[in-house]
Coordinates of C-alpha atoms in Angstrom, one line a residue:
X1 CA 41.0 44.7 -9.0
X2 CA 44.7 44.8 -9.7
X3 CA 46.8 41.8 -10.8
X4 CA 50.5 41.6 -10.4
X5 CA 51.0 39.3 -13.4
X6 CA 53.9 36.8 -13.5
X7 CA 52.2 33.8 -15.1
X8 CA 51.2 32.5 -18.5
X9 CA 47.7 33.9 -19.3
X10 CA 45.0 32.4 -21.4
X11 CA 44.1 35.9 -22.8
X12 CA 45.8 39.2 -22.4
X13 CA 43.7 42.2 -23.5
X14 CA 45.7 45.4 -24.3
X15 CA 43.6 48.5 -23.4
X16 CA 41.3 49.2 -20.5
X17 CA 38.8 51.3 -22.4
X18 CA 35.3 50.2 -23.4
X19 CA 36.5 47.7 -26.0
X20 CA 39.0 46.0 -23.7
X21 CA 36.6 45.8 -20.7
X22 CA 33.8 44.5 -22.9
X23 CA 36.0 41.6 -24.2
X24 CA 37.2 40.7 -20.7
X25 CA 33.6 40.7 -19.4
X26 CA 32.3 38.5 -22.3
X27 CA 35.2 36.1 -21.8
X28 CA 34.6 35.9 -18.0
X29 CA 30.9 35.0 -18.8
X30 CA 32.3 32.0 -20.7
X31 CA 34.7 31.0 -17.9
X32 CA 37.9 32.7 -19.2
X33 CA 39.6 35.2 -16.8
X34 CA 41.5 37.6 -19.1
X35 CA 44.1 40.0 -17.9
X36 CA 43.6 43.6 -19.1
X37 CA 46.8 45.7 -19.3
X38 CA 46.8 49.5 -19.8
X39 CA 49.4 52.2 -19.5
X40 CA 46.9 54.4 -17.6
X41 CA 46.4 54.3 -13.9
X42 CA 42.6 54.0 -14.3
X43 CA 40.1 52.4 -16.6
X44 CA 38.6 54.5 -19.4
X45 CA 41.5 56.9 -19.6
X46 CA 40.6 58.4 -23.0
X47 CA 37.1 59.2 -21.8
X48 CA 38.6 61.0 -18.7
X49 CA 40.6 63.2 -21.1
X50 CA 37.8 64.3 -23.5
X51 CA 36.4 67.8 -23.4
X52 CA 33.9 68.5 -20.6
X53 CA 30.9 69.2 -22.9
X54 CA 31.0 65.8 -24.6
X55 CA 28.0 63.5 -24.3
X56 CA 27.5 60.2 -26.1
X57 CA 26.0 60.7 -29.5
X58 CA 24.1 57.5 -29.1
X59 CA 21.3 56.9 -26.6
X60 CA 21.9 55.1 -23.4
X61 CA 19.8 52.1 -24.3
X62 CA 21.9 51.3 -27.4
X63 CA 25.3 52.1 -25.8
X64 CA 25.8 49.6 -23.0
X65 CA 28.5 46.9 -23.0
X66 CA 27.8 43.2 -22.4
X67 CA 26.4 42.1 -19.1
X68 CA 25.8 45.5 -17.5
X69 CA 23.5 48.2 -18.7
X70 CA 24.2 51.9 -18.3
X71 CA 22.2 53.1 -15.3
X72 CA 19.1 55.1 -16.0
X73 CA 20.3 57.8 -13.6
X74 CA 22.8 58.9 -16.3
X75 CA 20.0 60.1 -18.6
X76 CA 19.4 59.4 -22.3
X77 CA 22.5 61.2 -23.6
X78 CA 25.2 60.1 -21.2
X79 CA 27.8 62.8 -20.2
X80 CA 31.5 62.2 -20.5
X81 CA 31.9 62.0 -16.7
X82 CA 29.1 59.5 -16.4
X83 CA 30.7 57.3 -19.1
X84 CA 33.8 57.2 -16.9
X85 CA 31.6 56.2 -13.9
X86 CA 29.9 53.6 -16.0
X87 CA 33.2 52.0 -17.0
X88 CA 34.4 52.0 -13.4
X89 CA 31.2 50.3 -12.3
X90 CA 31.4 47.9 -15.3
X91 CA 35.0 46.8 -14.3
X92 CA 33.9 46.2 -10.7
X93 CA 30.7 44.4 -11.7
X94 CA 32.5 41.9 -13.8
X95 CA 35.6 41.7 -11.5
X96 CA 37.9 42.4 -14.4
X97 CA 41.5 41.5 -13.7
X98 CA 43.5 44.6 -14.3
X99 CA 47.2 45.5 -14.6
X100 CA 47.3 49.2 -14.8
X101 CA 50.0 51.8 -15.0
X102 CA 52.2 49.7 -17.3
X103 CA 52.3 50.2 -21.0
X104 CA 52.5 47.4 -23.5
X105 CA 55.5 48.2 -25.8
X106 CA 55.4 45.2 -28.2
X107 CA 53.6 42.0 -29.0
X108 CA 55.7 39.2 -30.5
X109 CA 55.2 35.6 -31.6
X110 CA 56.7 32.8 -29.6
X111 CA 59.0 30.5 -31.7
X112 CA 57.8 27.6 -29.6
X113 CA 54.7 27.3 -27.5
X114 CA 55.1 27.2 -23.7
X115 CA 52.2 25.5 -22.1
X116 CA 50.0 26.6 -25.0
X117 CA 51.3 30.2 -25.1
X118 CA 51.7 31.6 -28.6
X119 CA 52.5 35.2 -27.8
X120 CA 54.7 37.3 -25.5
X121 CA 53.6 40.7 -24.4
X122 CA 56.4 43.0 -23.5
X123 CA 55.7 45.7 -20.9
X124 CA 57.4 49.0 -20.3
X125 CA 58.5 48.0 -16.8
X126 CA 60.7 45.3 -18.3
X127 CA 58.5 42.3 -17.6
X128 CA 56.9 40.0 -20.1
X129 CA 53.6 38.2 -20.0
X130 CA 53.0 35.1 -22.1
X131 CA 49.5 34.3 -23.5
X132 CA 47.7 31.9 -25.8
X133 CA 45.5 34.8 -27.1
X134 CA 46.1 38.6 -27.3
X135 CA 43.3 41.1 -27.9
X136 CA 44.3 44.6 -29.0
X137 CA 41.8 47.1 -27.9
X138 CA 43.8 50.4 -27.7
X139 CA 41.3 52.3 -29.7
X140 CA 40.6 53.8 -33.2
X141 CA 41.3 57.3 -31.8
X142 CA 44.7 56.7 -30.1
X143 CA 47.3 59.1 -31.5
X144 CA 46.4 62.7 -32.6
X145 CA 47.3 63.7 -36.1
X146 CA 49.5 66.7 -35.6
X147 CA 49.6 69.6 -38.1
X148 CA 52.5 70.2 -40.5
X149 CA 51.6 73.6 -41.9
X150 CA 54.4 75.7 -43.4
X151 CA 55.5 78.3 -40.9
X152 CA 54.1 76.4 -37.9
X153 CA 57.3 76.6 -35.9
X154 CA 57.2 80.4 -36.1
X155 CA 53.5 80.8 -35.1
X156 CA 53.3 83.2 -32.2
X157 CA 49.7 82.4 -31.1
X158 CA 48.7 79.5 -28.9
X159 CA 48.4 76.0 -30.5
X160 CA 46.1 73.5 -28.7
X161 CA 45.5 69.9 -29.8
X162 CA 41.9 68.7 -29.4
X163 CA 43.1 66.0 -27.0
X164 CA 44.3 68.8 -24.6
X165 CA 41.1 70.9 -24.8
X166 CA 38.8 70.7 -21.9
X167 CA 36.6 73.8 -21.9
X168 CA 36.3 77.1 -23.7
X169 CA 36.4 79.1 -20.5
X170 CA 40.1 80.0 -20.7
X171 CA 39.4 81.6 -24.1
X172 CA 36.5 83.8 -23.1
X173 CA 37.0 87.3 -24.6
X174 CA 39.6 86.0 -27.1
X175 CA 39.6 85.0 -30.8
X176 CA 40.0 81.3 -31.6
X177 CA 40.3 79.3 -34.9
X178 CA 39.2 75.7 -34.8
X179 CA 40.6 73.4 -37.5
X180 CA 38.6 70.3 -38.3
X181 CA 35.0 69.8 -39.1
X182 CA 34.4 66.4 -37.5
X183 CA 32.3 65.9 -34.4
X184 CA 35.1 67.0 -32.2
X185 CA 36.0 70.2 -34.1
X186 CA 32.4 71.3 -34.5
X187 CA 31.6 70.7 -30.9
X188 CA 34.7 72.5 -29.6
X189 CA 33.8 75.4 -31.8
X190 CA 30.3 75.5 -30.3
X191 CA 31.7 75.2 -26.8
X192 CA 34.0 78.1 -27.4
X193 CA 31.2 80.3 -28.6
X194 CA 29.0 79.3 -25.7
X195 CA 31.8 80.0 -23.2
X196 CA 32.3 83.6 -24.4
X197 CA 35.0 83.6 -27.0
X198 CA 34.9 86.9 -28.9
X199 CA 35.1 85.3 -32.4
X200 CA 35.2 81.6 -33.3
X201 CA 36.3 80.6 -36.8
X202 CA 35.9 77.1 -38.1
X203 CA 38.3 76.1 -40.9
X204 CA 36.6 73.9 -43.5
X205 CA 38.5 71.9 -46.0
X206 CA 35.8 69.3 -46.7
X207 CA 32.2 70.4 -45.8
X208 CA 30.8 67.8 -43.4
X209 CA 27.5 66.0 -43.5
X210 CA 25.5 67.3 -40.5
X211 CA 22.6 65.3 -39.1
X212 CA 20.2 66.0 -36.2
X213 CA 20.9 63.7 -33.2
X214 CA 17.2 62.8 -33.3
X215 CA 14.5 63.2 -35.9
X216 CA 10.8 63.0 -34.9
X217 CA 12.1 61.4 -31.7
X218 CA 14.1 58.7 -33.4
X219 CA 17.9 58.7 -32.8
X220 CA 20.1 59.1 -35.9
X221 CA 21.8 55.9 -34.7
X222 CA 18.7 53.9 -35.8
X223 CA 19.3 54.9 -39.4
X224 CA 23.0 54.0 -39.1
X225 CA 22.0 50.5 -37.8
X226 CA 19.5 50.0 -40.6
X227 CA 22.0 50.8 -43.4
X228 CA 25.1 49.3 -41.8
X229 CA 25.3 46.3 -44.2
X230 CA 23.9 48.0 -47.4
X231 CA 26.2 48.7 -50.4
X232 CA 27.8 52.1 -49.9
X233 CA 26.7 53.4 -53.4
X234 CA 23.1 52.6 -52.5
X235 CA 23.3 54.5 -49.2
X236 CA 25.1 57.4 -50.8
X237 CA 22.3 57.7 -53.4
X238 CA 19.5 57.6 -50.8
X239 CA 21.3 59.9 -48.5
X240 CA 21.9 62.4 -51.3
X241 CA 18.2 62.6 -52.0
X242 CA 17.3 62.9 -48.3
X243 CA 20.0 65.5 -47.7
X244 CA 17.8 68.2 -49.2
X245 CA 15.4 67.9 -46.3
X246 CA 17.5 66.3 -43.5
X247 CA 20.8 68.3 -43.7
X248 CA 20.8 72.0 -42.9
X249 CA 21.6 74.4 -45.7
X250 CA 24.3 76.7 -44.4
X251 CA 25.7 78.0 -47.7
X252 CA 24.7 81.6 -47.0
X253 CA 26.7 81.4 -43.8
X254 CA 29.9 80.2 -45.5
X255 CA 29.5 76.4 -45.1
X256 CA 29.1 74.7 -48.5
X257 CA 26.8 71.7 -48.8
X258 CA 28.5 68.3 -48.5
X259 CA 28.7 66.0 -51.5
X260 CA 26.6 62.8 -52.1
X261 CA 29.1 60.6 -50.3
X262 CA 27.8 60.2 -46.8
X263 CA 28.4 56.4 -46.4
X264 CA 31.6 56.4 -48.6
X265 CA 33.1 58.8 -46.1
X266 CA 32.1 56.5 -43.2
X267 CA 34.0 53.7 -44.8
X268 CA 37.1 56.0 -44.7
X269 CA 36.5 56.6 -41.0
X270 CA 34.7 59.9 -41.3
X271 CA 31.2 59.7 -39.7
X272 CA 28.6 62.4 -40.1
X273 CA 28.6 65.3 -37.6
X274 CA 25.7 65.2 -35.1
X275 CA 24.3 68.6 -34.5
X276 CA 24.5 69.4 -30.8
X277 CA 24.5 73.1 -31.3
X278 CA 26.8 73.9 -34.2
X279 CA 24.1 74.6 -36.7
X280 CA 22.5 77.3 -34.5
X281 CA 25.9 78.7 -33.7
X282 CA 26.7 79.1 -37.4
X283 CA 23.4 80.6 -38.2
X284 CA 23.7 83.1 -35.4
X285 CA 27.2 84.1 -36.5
X286 CA 28.8 82.9 -33.2
X287 CA 30.8 80.4 -35.3
X288 CA 32.1 81.5 -38.7
X289 CA 33.1 78.9 -41.3
X290 CA 36.2 80.0 -43.2
X291 CA 38.5 78.4 -45.8
X292 CA 41.1 75.7 -45.0
X293 CA 44.4 76.5 -43.4
X294 CA 47.3 76.6 -45.7
X295 CA 50.2 78.1 -43.7
X296 CA 51.2 80.1 -40.6
X297 CA 53.1 83.4 -40.8
X298 CA 54.1 84.8 -37.5
X299 CA 50.9 85.8 -35.7
X300 CA 48.8 85.2 -38.8
X301 CA 47.0 82.1 -40.2
X302 CA 46.9 82.0 -44.0
X303 CA 43.8 80.4 -45.5
X304 CA 43.5 78.7 -48.9
X305 CA 41.5 81.6 -50.3
X306 CA 44.3 84.1 -49.3
X307 CA 42.5 85.4 -46.2
X308 CA 44.6 86.1 -43.2
X309 CA 43.4 85.7 -39.6
X310 CA 45.1 86.6 -36.4
X311 CA 43.6 84.3 -33.7
X312 CA 44.8 84.3 -30.1
X313 CA 44.7 80.5 -30.3
X314 CA 44.3 77.7 -32.8
X315 CA 42.6 74.4 -31.7
X316 CA 43.6 71.5 -34.0
X317 CA 40.9 68.8 -34.3
X318 CA 42.2 67.1 -37.5
X319 CA 41.7 63.5 -36.3
X320 CA 43.6 60.6 -34.9
X321 CA 45.3 57.5 -36.0
X322 CA 45.5 54.1 -34.4
X323 CA 49.2 54.2 -33.6
X324 CA 49.6 50.4 -33.8
X325 CA 52.9 50.3 -35.6
X326 CA 55.2 50.0 -32.5
X327 CA 52.9 47.4 -31.0
X328 CA 52.2 45.0 -33.9
X329 CA 53.5 46.7 -37.1
X330 CA 56.3 44.0 -37.4
X331 CA 53.7 41.2 -37.6
X332 CA 52.3 42.1 -41.0
X333 CA 48.7 42.5 -39.7
X334 CA 48.2 46.1 -40.6
X335 CA 46.8 47.5 -43.8
X336 CA 45.7 50.9 -45.1
X337 CA 46.0 53.8 -42.8
X338 CA 47.8 51.6 -40.2
X339 CA 44.6 49.8 -39.3
X340 CA 44.2 46.0 -38.8
X341 CA 43.2 44.0 -41.8
X342 CA 40.8 42.0 -39.6
X343 CA 38.7 42.7 -36.6
X344 CA 36.1 41.1 -34.3
X345 CA 35.7 37.3 -34.6
X346 CA 38.2 37.0 -37.4
X347 CA 41.8 36.5 -36.1
X348 CA 44.7 38.4 -37.6
X349 CA 45.8 37.0 -40.9
X350 CA 48.6 34.5 -40.4
X351 CA 48.6 35.2 -36.7
X352 CA 46.4 32.7 -34.8
X353 CA 45.3 34.0 -31.4
X354 CA 45.7 37.7 -32.2
X355 CA 42.5 39.7 -32.3
X356 CA 41.5 43.3 -32.8
X357 CA 38.5 45.3 -31.6
X358 CA 37.5 49.0 -31.9
X359 CA 39.4 49.9 -35.0
X360 CA 36.5 50.8 -37.1
X361 CA 34.4 54.0 -36.9
X362 CA 30.9 52.6 -37.6
X363 CA 27.8 54.7 -38.4
X364 CA 25.8 52.4 -36.2
X365 CA 27.6 53.5 -33.0
X366 CA 31.0 52.7 -31.6
X367 CA 29.9 51.3 -28.2
X368 CA 27.2 49.1 -29.8
X369 CA 29.8 47.6 -32.2
X370 CA 32.3 47.1 -29.4
X371 CA 29.7 45.1 -27.5
X372 CA 28.9 43.0 -30.6
X373 CA 32.6 42.4 -31.3
X374 CA 33.3 41.5 -27.7
X375 CA 30.8 38.7 -27.8
X376 CA 32.1 37.4 -31.1
X377 CA 35.7 37.4 -29.9
X378 CA 34.8 35.6 -26.7
X379 CA 32.9 32.9 -28.6
X380 CA 35.8 32.5 -31.1
X381 CA 38.5 32.4 -28.3
X382 CA 36.6 29.8 -26.3
X383 CA 36.1 27.6 -29.4
X384 CA 39.9 27.5 -29.8
X385 CA 40.8 27.2 -26.2

């Protein structure tokens, strides 16, 4: 349901993705009608723009948001398009108040409260919304990290950012280099191979940890939940021992083994790769691991080992950043890598009434943690209202 705004709000939520919708639903369950604002014309815009092959890496039963479970008809591993349908149903079910098609440009403190309002939310259409509480839920993966390789401006091949990739069909019969060995890069490489690309190279700077999505019928998420609160060094030690039997050995196919740092990487925002086909594609030769990209030279890509490749296209999947600086960077609430110094039930330091959700990349599953954070934020907000 759309809302035209024009009044002081108890809570403004910035972002109509899973995190923002979950907070609004949890607040509504406690009698607070939040206003959710998003630059997109529809809820779940980031999920609408992911590649077609994508499914949740966490099972349906552990991925629902507060107050409305993912329908069984969507299967155990929910497809991208069905995640979008779920978010649409979720917003309708909870009658979330939405103001869509208008970006938030900046959030600022009010010098003096106006009927309890502590914040002013500036919108791209020139209007402002005042609020007692503001929840930022624009997402961990908001702004793509764009490459800066020497010679990039003169590269004569096609350059595609992962956010713009939908399917490998347009590259059937062509050679493609994928840069980035996270879940996105490895899955795009697999999709390209399955869709008929002649050669698919996967540039590897840091060998990834690769885990099966399930082991003996148990989802990998179960392990992530179990170790979520353990000391990183303990988890790294145990994971290092188990890697010999749980992680595939692809060294003879050009992919070195990962180090004994699985959980330490998670704390840096780099979760393990879940195998949804890449291991088989590498073993069969349909995806070929190669060295990291160092530079571009006309039609060639120069790798760190001196090898030159001449791909028809390069797909860049080197990650994202939160992109929060224009929104709240002036408030002193961001820390390392431009991420909030607090999240969930803990308000921003020195900024009462400002909350963040969805700015971690947990091993226990993003949607699960968004649901937990939503309930915590709703409880904290209603305690201070």
